[in-house]
Amino acid sequence: MVLRTAESRRAIGTTEDRRTILGRRRPRRRSPVVPWLFLAPALILLFYFKYLPMADGLRMSFYEIRGYLGDQWVGGQNYQEIVTDDQFTAALWHSVVLAVGTTAGSMFFGLILALLLEGSSRVLWFVRTAAFLPVVTTIAVVAEVWRILYHPAANGPLNTILGWFAISPQPFLADEHSSLLSIMAVGVWRGAPYDMMIFLAGLAGVDRSLYESSAVDGAGTWRRFRHVTVPALRPVFVILITLAAIRGIRVFTEVFLLTNGAPNGSTEVLMTLIYKLGLQQGELGIAAAGSIVLFAATVILTVAVRALRRREV
């Protein structure tokens, strides 16, 4: 009788221990509401300051905005006017040229900087930080500094340097043929460090054994770069092309502060044209239609790049 009681107590104790262990191992079930509570402030701000204005802009693109007289429905007339406008066509061309030039230039110089500054040395870390400063500097300050550098007089900073090589003073922002290229140079100068950091992250993931194997096979520096580095960085190229192209199409602050579309509309881009139509000429409906067209172009560009990327994979 005593033995049976002891065995039963031992069995009960073992069962309780197992339940305790299982209880400790079993993860606590968290309520699915908790993550949404943390996200709620950001989602509310995003909805109120981003998606709600976008929806209102889409509504305005189908109306003639008349202030206190009440909005009047015009259907697709605003889209027809903005698409057939010569200024819009010229601004679209300038935006495409600026986006392509800025994207190509910033990626080219960003890749060179990444190859030169790749490594774990503290000196390289300091140089990378110094090279990244243009990205974090306020664009208004950057534009003002470059406006001073582009001073067209002979004693301007850049013209002084050109004078050392017996080159005549250049008008830069004051000439129709050089103004867009001058703005493009500012975009490349500011975008190259950002692309450099993305390339550095991509280079960190390249398998070093591939370099060693190719070196053993007799491949030189250029062949290792062409057959090892470039294929490994292909996803990085896709991301940078997408981001840089969208950034180039939506450029506004640099153009607005440097030239505001002058001289003679040679640097007019979509964003500055939309700004002038909406806030200077009061054509809010047409400006909203232009914004929707720009948004659609951005979406099409993003989807096209992702589709090409999936096809390659």
PDB file of C-alpha atoms in Angstrom:
ATOM      1  CA  MET A   1       0.000   0.000   0.000  1.00  0.00           C
ATOM      2  CA  VAL A   2       2.829   2.362   0.967  1.00  0.00           C
ATOM      3  CA  LEU A   3       4.723   1.493  -2.248  1.00  0.00           C
ATOM      4  CA  ARG A   4       1.644   2.217  -4.410  1.00  0.00           C
ATOM      5  CA  THR A   5       1.177   5.605  -2.736  1.00  0.00           C
ATOM      6  CA  ALA A   6       4.824   6.512  -3.316  1.00  0.00           C
ATOM      7  CA  GLU A   7       4.619   5.446  -6.966  1.00  0.00           C
ATOM      8  CA  SER A   8       1.432   7.423  -7.527  1.00  0.00           C
ATOM      9  CA  ARG A   9       3.008  10.539  -5.943  1.00  0.00           C
ATOM     10  CA  ARG A  10       6.075  10.068  -8.146  1.00  0.00           C
ATOM     11  CA  ALA A  11       3.887   9.759 -11.247  1.00  0.00           C
ATOM     12  CA  ILE A  12       1.918  12.859 -10.322  1.00  0.00           C
ATOM     13  CA  GLY A  13       5.144  14.787  -9.737  1.00  0.00           C
ATOM     14  CA  THR A  14       6.550  13.696 -13.113  1.00  0.00           C
ATOM     15  CA  THR A  15       3.355  14.757 -14.886  1.00  0.00           C
ATOM     16  CA  GLU A  16       3.434  18.178 -13.200  1.00  0.00           C
ATOM     17  CA  ASP A  17       7.096  18.615 -14.171  1.00  0.00           C
ATOM     18  CA  ARG A  18       6.286  17.809 -17.784  1.00  0.00           C
ATOM     19  CA  ARG A  19       3.423  20.288 -17.770  1.00  0.00           C
ATOM     20  CA  THR A  20       5.731  22.930 -16.281  1.00  0.00           C
ATOM     21  CA  ILE A  21       8.410  22.308 -18.936  1.00  0.00           C
ATOM     22  CA  LEU A  22       5.845  22.341 -21.739  1.00  0.00           C
ATOM     23  CA  GLY A  23       4.396  25.533 -20.325  1.00  0.00           C
ATOM     24  CA  ARG A  24       7.813  27.157 -20.340  1.00  0.00           C
ATOM     25  CA  ARG A  25       8.616  26.037 -23.877  1.00  0.00           C
ATOM     26  CA  ARG A  26       5.268  27.025 -25.330  1.00  0.00           C
ATOM     27  CA  PRO A  27       5.512  30.566 -26.751  1.00  0.00           C
ATOM     28  CA  ARG A  28       3.024  33.089 -25.562  1.00  0.00           C
ATOM     29  CA  ARG A  29       0.370  33.884 -28.083  1.00  0.00           C
ATOM     30  CA  ARG A  30       0.404  37.585 -28.832  1.00  0.00           C
ATOM     31  CA  SER A  31      -2.605  39.450 -29.944  1.00  0.00           C
ATOM     32  CA  PRO A  32      -2.507  40.439 -33.644  1.00  0.00           C
ATOM     33  CA  VAL A  33      -3.816  43.848 -32.637  1.00  0.00           C
ATOM     34  CA  VAL A  34      -0.572  44.848 -30.866  1.00  0.00           C
ATOM     35  CA  PRO A  35       1.565  45.376 -34.038  1.00  0.00           C
ATOM     36  CA  TRP A  36      -1.201  47.452 -35.607  1.00  0.00           C
ATOM     37  CA  LEU A  37      -1.352  49.637 -32.488  1.00  0.00           C
ATOM     38  CA  PHE A  38       2.354  50.428 -32.897  1.00  0.00           C
ATOM     39  CA  LEU A  39       1.868  51.143 -36.600  1.00  0.00           C
ATOM     40  CA  ALA A  40      -1.292  53.185 -36.135  1.00  0.00           C
ATOM     41  CA  PRO A  41       0.334  56.658 -35.620  1.00  0.00           C
ATOM     42  CA  ALA A  42       2.510  56.289 -38.726  1.00  0.00           C
ATOM     43  CA  LEU A  43      -0.376  54.909 -40.786  1.00  0.00           C
ATOM     44  CA  ILE A  44      -2.674  57.742 -39.728  1.00  0.00           C
ATOM     45  CA  LEU A  45      -0.080  60.378 -40.654  1.00  0.00           C
ATOM     46  CA  LEU A  46       0.664  58.598 -43.936  1.00  0.00           C
ATOM     47  CA  PHE A  47      -3.002  58.407 -44.807  1.00  0.00           C
ATOM     48  CA  TYR A  48      -3.735  62.025 -43.868  1.00  0.00           C
ATOM     49  CA  PHE A  49      -0.695  63.700 -45.445  1.00  0.00           C
ATOM     50  CA  LYS A  50      -0.043  61.394 -48.424  1.00  0.00           C
ATOM     51  CA  TYR A  51      -2.886  59.209 -49.612  1.00  0.00           C
ATOM     52  CA  LEU A  52      -5.709  61.651 -48.833  1.00  0.00           C
ATOM     53  CA  PRO A  53      -4.045  64.489 -50.840  1.00  0.00           C
ATOM     54  CA  MET A  54      -3.369  62.022 -53.657  1.00  0.00           C
ATOM     55  CA  ALA A  55      -7.036  61.061 -53.767  1.00  0.00           C
ATOM     56  CA  ASP A  56      -8.030  64.745 -53.723  1.00  0.00           C
ATOM     57  CA  GLY A  57      -5.540  65.444 -56.536  1.00  0.00           C
ATOM     58  CA  LEU A  58      -7.135  62.688 -58.604  1.00  0.00           C
ATOM     59  CA  ARG A  59     -10.552  64.258 -58.022  1.00  0.00           C
ATOM     60  CA  MET A  60      -9.288  67.740 -58.906  1.00  0.00           C
ATOM     61  CA  SER A  61      -7.855  66.479 -62.201  1.00  0.00           C
ATOM     62  CA  PHE A  62     -11.430  65.988 -63.470  1.00  0.00           C
ATOM     63  CA  TYR A  63     -12.683  69.412 -62.352  1.00  0.00           C
ATOM     64  CA  GLU A  64     -12.117  73.041 -63.142  1.00  0.00           C
ATOM     65  CA  ILE A  65     -11.169  74.474 -59.769  1.00  0.00           C
ATOM     66  CA  ARG A  66     -12.926  77.832 -59.393  1.00  0.00           C
ATOM     67  CA  GLY A  67     -12.413  78.705 -55.742  1.00  0.00           C
ATOM     68  CA  TYR A  68     -15.527  80.150 -54.135  1.00  0.00           C
ATOM     69  CA  LEU A  69     -17.631  79.604 -57.287  1.00  0.00           C
ATOM     70  CA  GLY A  70     -17.554  75.842 -56.844  1.00  0.00           C
ATOM     71  CA  ASP A  71     -15.724  73.205 -58.852  1.00  0.00           C
ATOM     72  CA  GLN A  72     -17.065  72.298 -62.288  1.00  0.00           C
ATOM     73  CA  TRP A  73     -16.814  68.816 -63.805  1.00  0.00           C
ATOM     74  CA  VAL A  74     -14.812  68.824 -67.066  1.00  0.00           C
ATOM     75  CA  GLY A  75     -14.034  65.116 -67.429  1.00  0.00           C
ATOM     76  CA  GLY A  76     -10.805  64.390 -69.295  1.00  0.00           C
ATOM     77  CA  GLN A  77     -10.415  67.928 -70.658  1.00  0.00           C
ATOM     78  CA  ASN A  78      -7.603  68.743 -68.215  1.00  0.00           C
ATOM     79  CA  TYR A  79      -5.674  65.653 -69.352  1.00  0.00           C
ATOM     80  CA  GLN A  80      -6.195  66.590 -73.002  1.00  0.00           C
ATOM     81  CA  GLU A  81      -4.922  70.109 -72.415  1.00  0.00           C
ATOM     82  CA  ILE A  82      -1.844  69.079 -70.447  1.00  0.00           C
ATOM     83  CA  VAL A  83      -0.837  66.277 -72.827  1.00  0.00           C
ATOM     84  CA  THR A  84      -1.241  68.422 -75.961  1.00  0.00           C
ATOM     85  CA  ASP A  85       0.539  71.430 -74.451  1.00  0.00           C
ATOM     86  CA  ASP A  86       3.910  72.172 -76.061  1.00  0.00           C
ATOM     87  CA  GLN A  87       5.340  73.282 -72.730  1.00  0.00           C
ATOM     88  CA  PHE A  88       4.400  69.928 -71.204  1.00  0.00           C
ATOM     89  CA  THR A  89       6.047  68.043 -74.083  1.00  0.00           C
ATOM     90  CA  ALA A  90       9.233  70.104 -73.725  1.00  0.00           C
ATOM     91  CA  ALA A  91       9.224  69.665 -69.949  1.00  0.00           C
ATOM     92  CA  LEU A  92       8.734  65.912 -70.362  1.00  0.00           C
ATOM     93  CA  TRP A  93      11.719  65.748 -72.723  1.00  0.00           C
ATOM     94  CA  HIS A  94      13.877  67.775 -70.341  1.00  0.00           C
ATOM     95  CA  SER A  95      12.845  65.505 -67.445  1.00  0.00           C
ATOM     96  CA  VAL A  96      13.737  62.359 -69.402  1.00  0.00           C
ATOM     97  CA  VAL A  97      17.115  63.764 -70.481  1.00  0.00           C
ATOM     98  CA  LEU A  98      17.856  64.902 -66.947  1.00  0.00           C
ATOM     99  CA  ALA A  99      16.802  61.547 -65.478  1.00  0.00           C
ATOM    100  CA  VAL A 100      18.877  59.501 -67.942  1.00  0.00           C
ATOM    101  CA  GLY A 101      21.963  61.703 -67.599  1.00  0.00           C
ATOM    102  CA  THR A 102      21.770  61.923 -63.819  1.00  0.00           C
ATOM    103  CA  THR A 103      21.147  58.192 -63.460  1.00  0.00           C
ATOM    104  CA  ALA A 104      23.996  57.169 -65.751  1.00  0.00           C
ATOM    105  CA  GLY A 105      26.445  59.681 -64.301  1.00  0.00           C
ATOM    106  CA  SER A 106      25.694  58.984 -60.643  1.00  0.00           C
ATOM    107  CA  MET A 107      25.879  55.204 -61.169  1.00  0.00           C
ATOM    108  CA  PHE A 108      29.160  55.471 -63.091  1.00  0.00           C
ATOM    109  CA  PHE A 109      30.895  57.648 -60.522  1.00  0.00           C
ATOM    110  CA  GLY A 110      29.228  55.790 -57.638  1.00  0.00           C
ATOM    111  CA  LEU A 111      30.646  52.496 -58.890  1.00  0.00           C
ATOM    112  CA  ILE A 112      34.123  53.991 -59.290  1.00  0.00           C
ATOM    113  CA  LEU A 113      33.994  55.433 -55.769  1.00  0.00           C
ATOM    114  CA  ALA A 114      32.788  52.104 -54.381  1.00  0.00           C
ATOM    115  CA  LEU A 115      35.625  50.191 -56.048  1.00  0.00           C
ATOM    116  CA  LEU A 116      38.174  52.710 -54.779  1.00  0.00           C
ATOM    117  CA  LEU A 117      36.820  52.902 -51.232  1.00  0.00           C
ATOM    118  CA  GLU A 118      35.995  49.225 -50.666  1.00  0.00           C
ATOM    119  CA  GLY A 119      37.696  47.820 -47.561  1.00  0.00           C
ATOM    120  CA  SER A 120      37.613  47.771 -43.766  1.00  0.00           C
ATOM    121  CA  SER A 121      40.307  50.339 -43.004  1.00  0.00           C
ATOM    122  CA  ARG A 122      39.390  53.219 -40.675  1.00  0.00           C
ATOM    123  CA  VAL A 123      40.854  55.678 -43.153  1.00  0.00           C
ATOM    124  CA  LEU A 124      38.487  54.368 -45.813  1.00  0.00           C
ATOM    125  CA  TRP A 125      35.595  54.645 -43.345  1.00  0.00           C
ATOM    126  CA  PHE A 126      36.436  58.344 -42.827  1.00  0.00           C
ATOM    127  CA  VAL A 127      36.729  58.969 -46.576  1.00  0.00           C
ATOM    128  CA  ARG A 128      33.411  57.187 -47.217  1.00  0.00           C
ATOM    129  CA  THR A 129      31.740  59.356 -44.575  1.00  0.00           C
ATOM    130  CA  ALA A 130      33.195  62.507 -46.139  1.00  0.00           C
ATOM    131  CA  ALA A 131      32.088  61.387 -49.599  1.00  0.00           C
ATOM    132  CA  PHE A 132      28.554  60.749 -48.337  1.00  0.00           C
ATOM    133  CA  LEU A 133      28.116  64.293 -46.972  1.00  0.00           C
ATOM    134  CA  PRO A 134      26.489  65.712 -50.156  1.00  0.00           C
ATOM    135  CA  VAL A 135      23.607  63.259 -49.693  1.00  0.00           C
ATOM    136  CA  VAL A 136      22.732  64.444 -46.183  1.00  0.00           C
ATOM    137  CA  THR A 137      23.269  68.132 -46.923  1.00  0.00           C
ATOM    138  CA  THR A 138      20.118  70.160 -47.449  1.00  0.00           C
ATOM    139  CA  ILE A 139      19.403  70.512 -51.136  1.00  0.00           C
ATOM    140  CA  ALA A 140      18.698  74.240 -50.727  1.00  0.00           C
ATOM    141  CA  VAL A 141      22.228  74.755 -49.397  1.00  0.00           C
ATOM    142  CA  VAL A 142      23.674  72.585 -52.168  1.00  0.00           C
ATOM    143  CA  ALA A 143      21.832  74.580 -54.835  1.00  0.00           C
ATOM    144  CA  GLU A 144      22.996  77.913 -53.408  1.00  0.00           C
ATOM    145  CA  VAL A 145      26.616  76.728 -53.271  1.00  0.00           C
ATOM    146  CA  TRP A 146      26.481  75.528 -56.880  1.00  0.00           C
ATOM    147  CA  ARG A 147      24.801  78.736 -57.988  1.00  0.00           C
ATOM    148  CA  ILE A 148      27.805  80.597 -56.592  1.00  0.00           C
ATOM    149  CA  LEU A 149      30.222  78.138 -58.240  1.00  0.00           C
ATOM    150  CA  TYR A 150      28.422  78.614 -61.570  1.00  0.00           C
ATOM    151  CA  HIS A 151      28.763  82.398 -61.446  1.00  0.00           C
ATOM    152  CA  PRO A 152      29.148  83.301 -65.144  1.00  0.00           C
ATOM    153  CA  ALA A 153      31.645  86.158 -64.648  1.00  0.00           C
ATOM    154  CA  ALA A 154      35.337  85.637 -65.298  1.00  0.00           C
ATOM    155  CA  ASN A 155      36.069  85.774 -61.577  1.00  0.00           C
ATOM    156  CA  GLY A 156      33.528  83.054 -60.776  1.00  0.00           C
ATOM    157  CA  PRO A 157      34.967  80.027 -58.923  1.00  0.00           C
ATOM    158  CA  LEU A 158      34.647  77.532 -61.795  1.00  0.00           C
ATOM    159  CA  ASN A 159      35.503  80.067 -64.468  1.00  0.00           C
ATOM    160  CA  THR A 160      38.634  80.958 -62.514  1.00  0.00           C
ATOM    161  CA  ILE A 161      39.706  77.299 -62.646  1.00  0.00           C
ATOM    162  CA  LEU A 162      38.897  77.131 -66.355  1.00  0.00           C
ATOM    163  CA  GLY A 163      41.006  80.250 -66.855  1.00  0.00           C
ATOM    164  CA  TRP A 164      44.064  78.374 -65.579  1.00  0.00           C
ATOM    165  CA  PHE A 165      43.715  76.147 -68.669  1.00  0.00           C
ATOM    166  CA  ALA A 166      43.152  79.089 -71.054  1.00  0.00           C
ATOM    167  CA  ILE A 167      39.434  78.310 -71.411  1.00  0.00           C
ATOM    168  CA  SER A 168      37.135  81.285 -71.814  1.00  0.00           C
ATOM    169  CA  PRO A 169      34.473  81.955 -69.151  1.00  0.00           C
ATOM    170  CA  GLN A 170      31.374  79.769 -69.503  1.00  0.00           C
ATOM    171  CA  PRO A 171      27.812  81.004 -68.861  1.00  0.00           C
ATOM    172  CA  PHE A 172      26.751  77.666 -67.288  1.00  0.00           C
ATOM    173  CA  LEU A 173      23.203  78.353 -66.013  1.00  0.00           C
ATOM    174  CA  ALA A 174      22.716  81.475 -68.141  1.00  0.00           C
ATOM    175  CA  ASP A 175      22.930  79.743 -71.532  1.00  0.00           C
ATOM    176  CA  GLU A 176      20.238  77.537 -73.130  1.00  0.00           C
ATOM    177  CA  HIS A 177      22.767  74.977 -74.347  1.00  0.00           C
ATOM    178  CA  SER A 178      24.607  74.471 -71.059  1.00  0.00           C
ATOM    179  CA  SER A 179      21.993  75.099 -68.362  1.00  0.00           C
ATOM    180  CA  LEU A 180      20.493  71.584 -68.387  1.00  0.00           C
ATOM    181  CA  LEU A 181      23.955  69.983 -68.374  1.00  0.00           C
ATOM    182  CA  SER A 182      24.943  72.183 -65.432  1.00  0.00           C
ATOM    183  CA  ILE A 183      21.915  71.016 -63.424  1.00  0.00           C
ATOM    184  CA  MET A 184      22.695  67.427 -64.443  1.00  0.00           C
ATOM    185  CA  ALA A 185      26.215  67.823 -63.034  1.00  0.00           C
ATOM    186  CA  VAL A 186      24.754  68.902 -59.687  1.00  0.00           C
ATOM    187  CA  GLY A 187      22.492  65.828 -59.685  1.00  0.00           C
ATOM    188  CA  VAL A 188      25.422  63.539 -60.454  1.00  0.00           C
ATOM    189  CA  TRP A 189      27.532  65.167 -57.738  1.00  0.00           C
ATOM    190  CA  ARG A 190      24.773  64.621 -55.181  1.00  0.00           C
ATOM    191  CA  GLY A 191      23.614  61.175 -56.341  1.00  0.00           C
ATOM    192  CA  ALA A 192      26.985  59.450 -56.798  1.00  0.00           C
ATOM    193  CA  PRO A 193      27.726  59.080 -53.035  1.00  0.00           C
ATOM    194  CA  TYR A 194      24.305  57.515 -52.455  1.00  0.00           C
ATOM    195  CA  ASP A 195      24.898  55.019 -55.259  1.00  0.00           C
ATOM    196  CA  MET A 196      28.380  54.408 -53.834  1.00  0.00           C
ATOM    197  CA  MET A 197      26.914  53.187 -50.542  1.00  0.00           C
ATOM    198  CA  ILE A 198      24.518  50.824 -52.339  1.00  0.00           C
ATOM    199  CA  PHE A 199      27.393  49.469 -54.460  1.00  0.00           C
ATOM    200  CA  LEU A 200      29.521  48.977 -51.329  1.00  0.00           C
ATOM    201  CA  ALA A 201      26.736  46.915 -49.785  1.00  0.00           C
ATOM    202  CA  GLY A 202      26.559  44.851 -52.975  1.00  0.00           C
ATOM    203  CA  LEU A 203      30.331  44.374 -53.139  1.00  0.00           C
ATOM    204  CA  ALA A 204      30.323  43.054 -49.563  1.00  0.00           C
ATOM    205  CA  GLY A 205      28.184  40.144 -50.735  1.00  0.00           C
ATOM    206  CA  VAL A 206      30.441  39.071 -53.614  1.00  0.00           C
ATOM    207  CA  ASP A 207      32.036  35.658 -53.054  1.00  0.00           C
ATOM    208  CA  ARG A 208      35.796  36.280 -52.677  1.00  0.00           C
ATOM    209  CA  SER A 209      36.641  32.747 -53.746  1.00  0.00           C
ATOM    210  CA  LEU A 210      35.488  33.668 -57.264  1.00  0.00           C
ATOM    211  CA  TYR A 211      38.200  36.334 -57.443  1.00  0.00           C
ATOM    212  CA  GLU A 212      40.816  33.853 -56.248  1.00  0.00           C
ATOM    213  CA  SER A 213      39.685  31.190 -58.724  1.00  0.00           C
ATOM    214  CA  SER A 214      39.673  33.624 -61.642  1.00  0.00           C
ATOM    215  CA  ALA A 215      43.112  34.925 -60.640  1.00  0.00           C
ATOM    216  CA  VAL A 216      44.442  31.368 -60.589  1.00  0.00           C
ATOM    217  CA  ASP A 217      43.003  30.889 -64.098  1.00  0.00           C
ATOM    218  CA  GLY A 218      44.979  33.907 -65.272  1.00  0.00           C
ATOM    219  CA  ALA A 219      42.200  36.493 -65.403  1.00  0.00           C
ATOM    220  CA  GLY A 220      43.374  40.067 -65.084  1.00  0.00           C
ATOM    221  CA  THR A 221      41.754  42.916 -63.169  1.00  0.00           C
ATOM    222  CA  TRP A 222      39.456  43.957 -66.013  1.00  0.00           C
ATOM    223  CA  ARG A 223      38.268  40.394 -66.710  1.00  0.00           C
ATOM    224  CA  ARG A 224      37.618  39.771 -63.012  1.00  0.00           C
ATOM    225  CA  PHE A 225      35.604  42.995 -62.875  1.00  0.00           C
ATOM    226  CA  ARG A 226      33.681  42.106 -66.042  1.00  0.00           C
ATOM    227  CA  HIS A 227      32.937  38.420 -65.329  1.00  0.00           C
ATOM    228  CA  VAL A 228      32.734  38.396 -61.508  1.00  0.00           C
ATOM    229  CA  THR A 229      31.939  41.845 -60.129  1.00  0.00           C
ATOM    230  CA  VAL A 230      29.415  43.062 -62.694  1.00  0.00           C
ATOM    231  CA  PRO A 231      27.254  39.866 -62.705  1.00  0.00           C
ATOM    232  CA  ALA A 232      27.250  39.847 -58.900  1.00  0.00           C
ATOM    233  CA  LEU A 233      26.109  43.486 -58.830  1.00  0.00           C
ATOM    234  CA  ARG A 234      23.277  42.985 -61.326  1.00  0.00           C
ATOM    235  CA  PRO A 235      20.509  43.191 -58.658  1.00  0.00           C
ATOM    236  CA  VAL A 236      22.124  46.372 -57.333  1.00  0.00           C
ATOM    237  CA  PHE A 237      22.071  47.888 -60.819  1.00  0.00           C
ATOM    238  CA  VAL A 238      18.350  47.152 -61.120  1.00  0.00           C
ATOM    239  CA  ILE A 239      17.564  48.781 -57.766  1.00  0.00           C
ATOM    240  CA  LEU A 240      19.697  51.835 -58.506  1.00  0.00           C
ATOM    241  CA  ILE A 241      18.279  52.310 -61.993  1.00  0.00           C
ATOM    242  CA  THR A 242      14.756  52.215 -60.598  1.00  0.00           C
ATOM    243  CA  LEU A 243      15.442  54.607 -57.720  1.00  0.00           C
ATOM    244  CA  ALA A 244      17.614  57.000 -59.715  1.00  0.00           C
ATOM    245  CA  ALA A 245      15.197  57.154 -62.644  1.00  0.00           C
ATOM    246  CA  ILE A 246      12.272  57.958 -60.350  1.00  0.00           C
ATOM    247  CA  ARG A 247      14.390  60.522 -58.525  1.00  0.00           C
ATOM    248  CA  GLY A 248      15.438  62.067 -61.831  1.00  0.00           C
ATOM    249  CA  ILE A 249      11.893  62.313 -63.192  1.00  0.00           C
ATOM    250  CA  ARG A 250      10.605  63.916 -59.996  1.00  0.00           C
ATOM    251  CA  VAL A 251      13.453  66.417 -59.623  1.00  0.00           C
ATOM    252  CA  PHE A 252      12.229  69.827 -58.498  1.00  0.00           C
ATOM    253  CA  THR A 253      14.273  71.625 -55.857  1.00  0.00           C
ATOM    254  CA  GLU A 254      17.554  71.804 -57.775  1.00  0.00           C
ATOM    255  CA  VAL A 255      15.877  73.150 -60.898  1.00  0.00           C
ATOM    256  CA  PHE A 256      13.633  75.536 -58.981  1.00  0.00           C
ATOM    257  CA  LEU A 257      16.499  77.070 -56.998  1.00  0.00           C
ATOM    258  CA  LEU A 258      19.123  77.121 -59.751  1.00  0.00           C
ATOM    259  CA  THR A 259      17.157  78.303 -62.799  1.00  0.00           C
ATOM    260  CA  ASN A 260      13.393  77.992 -62.163  1.00  0.00           C
ATOM    261  CA  GLY A 261      13.048  76.750 -65.742  1.00  0.00           C
ATOM    262  CA  ALA A 262      15.117  79.554 -67.328  1.00  0.00           C
ATOM    263  CA  PRO A 263      16.597  80.563 -69.675  1.00  0.00           C
ATOM    264  CA  ASN A 264      13.690  80.479 -72.142  1.00  0.00           C
ATOM    265  CA  GLY A 265      12.296  77.256 -70.678  1.00  0.00           C
ATOM    266  CA  SER A 266      15.458  75.272 -71.486  1.00  0.00           C
ATOM    267  CA  THR A 267      15.477  73.705 -67.997  1.00  0.00           C
ATOM    268  CA  GLU A 268      11.734  73.463 -67.471  1.00  0.00           C
ATOM    269  CA  VAL A 269      10.892  70.024 -66.059  1.00  0.00           C
ATOM    270  CA  LEU A 270       7.571  68.430 -65.205  1.00  0.00           C
ATOM    271  CA  MET A 271       7.633  69.322 -61.520  1.00  0.00           C
ATOM    272  CA  THR A 272       8.423  73.009 -62.064  1.00  0.00           C
ATOM    273  CA  LEU A 273       5.796  73.227 -64.823  1.00  0.00           C
ATOM    274  CA  ILE A 274       3.164  71.658 -62.561  1.00  0.00           C
ATOM    275  CA  TYR A 275       4.150  74.035 -59.761  1.00  0.00           C
ATOM    276  CA  LYS A 276       3.785  77.076 -62.014  1.00  0.00           C
ATOM    277  CA  LEU A 277       0.469  75.910 -63.460  1.00  0.00           C
ATOM    278  CA  GLY A 278      -1.034  75.235 -60.054  1.00  0.00           C
ATOM    279  CA  LEU A 279       0.362  77.887 -57.717  1.00  0.00           C
ATOM    280  CA  GLN A 280       1.325  80.744 -60.044  1.00  0.00           C
ATOM    281  CA  GLN A 281      -1.289  80.562 -62.813  1.00  0.00           C
ATOM    282  CA  GLY A 282      -4.127  79.138 -60.693  1.00  0.00           C
ATOM    283  CA  GLU A 283      -4.816  76.218 -63.064  1.00  0.00           C
ATOM    284  CA  LEU A 284      -5.135  73.702 -60.252  1.00  0.00           C
ATOM    285  CA  GLY A 285      -7.172  71.191 -62.286  1.00  0.00           C
ATOM    286  CA  ILE A 286      -4.640  71.063 -65.121  1.00  0.00           C
ATOM    287  CA  ALA A 287      -1.769  70.928 -62.621  1.00  0.00           C
ATOM    288  CA  ALA A 288      -3.480  68.004 -60.873  1.00  0.00           C
ATOM    289  CA  ALA A 289      -3.858  66.229 -64.217  1.00  0.00           C
ATOM    290  CA  GLY A 290      -0.147  66.734 -64.863  1.00  0.00           C
ATOM    291  CA  SER A 291       0.635  65.279 -61.440  1.00  0.00           C
ATOM    292  CA  ILE A 292      -1.451  62.199 -62.179  1.00  0.00           C
ATOM    293  CA  VAL A 293       0.336  61.755 -65.531  1.00  0.00           C
ATOM    294  CA  LEU A 294       3.687  62.000 -63.745  1.00  0.00           C
ATOM    295  CA  PHE A 295       2.522  59.483 -61.143  1.00  0.00           C
ATOM    296  CA  ALA A 296       1.381  57.093 -63.880  1.00  0.00           C
ATOM    297  CA  ALA A 297       4.757  57.401 -65.638  1.00  0.00           C
ATOM    298  CA  THR A 298       6.527  56.590 -62.381  1.00  0.00           C
ATOM    299  CA  VAL A 299       4.346  53.522 -61.791  1.00  0.00           C
ATOM    300  CA  ILE A 300       4.853  52.298 -65.369  1.00  0.00           C
ATOM    301  CA  LEU A 301       8.608  52.740 -65.061  1.00  0.00           C
ATOM    302  CA  THR A 302       8.718  50.818 -61.786  1.00  0.00           C
ATOM    303  CA  VAL A 303       6.543  47.970 -63.067  1.00  0.00           C
ATOM    304  CA  ALA A 304       8.575  47.729 -66.300  1.00  0.00           C
ATOM    305  CA  VAL A 305      11.864  47.456 -64.420  1.00  0.00           C
ATOM    306  CA  ARG A 306      10.448  44.798 -62.086  1.00  0.00           C
ATOM    307  CA  ALA A 307       9.043  42.850 -65.055  1.00  0.00           C
ATOM    308  CA  LEU A 308      12.424  42.902 -66.803  1.00  0.00           C
ATOM    309  CA  ARG A 309      14.054  41.794 -63.589  1.00  0.00           C
ATOM    310  CA  ARG A 310      11.664  38.824 -63.212  1.00  0.00           C
ATOM    311  CA  ARG A 311      12.221  37.844 -66.835  1.00  0.00           C
ATOM    312  CA  GLU A 312      15.983  37.757 -66.264  1.00  0.00           C
ATOM    313  CA  VAL A 313      15.539  35.620 -63.160  1.00  0.00           C
TER     314      VAL A 313
END
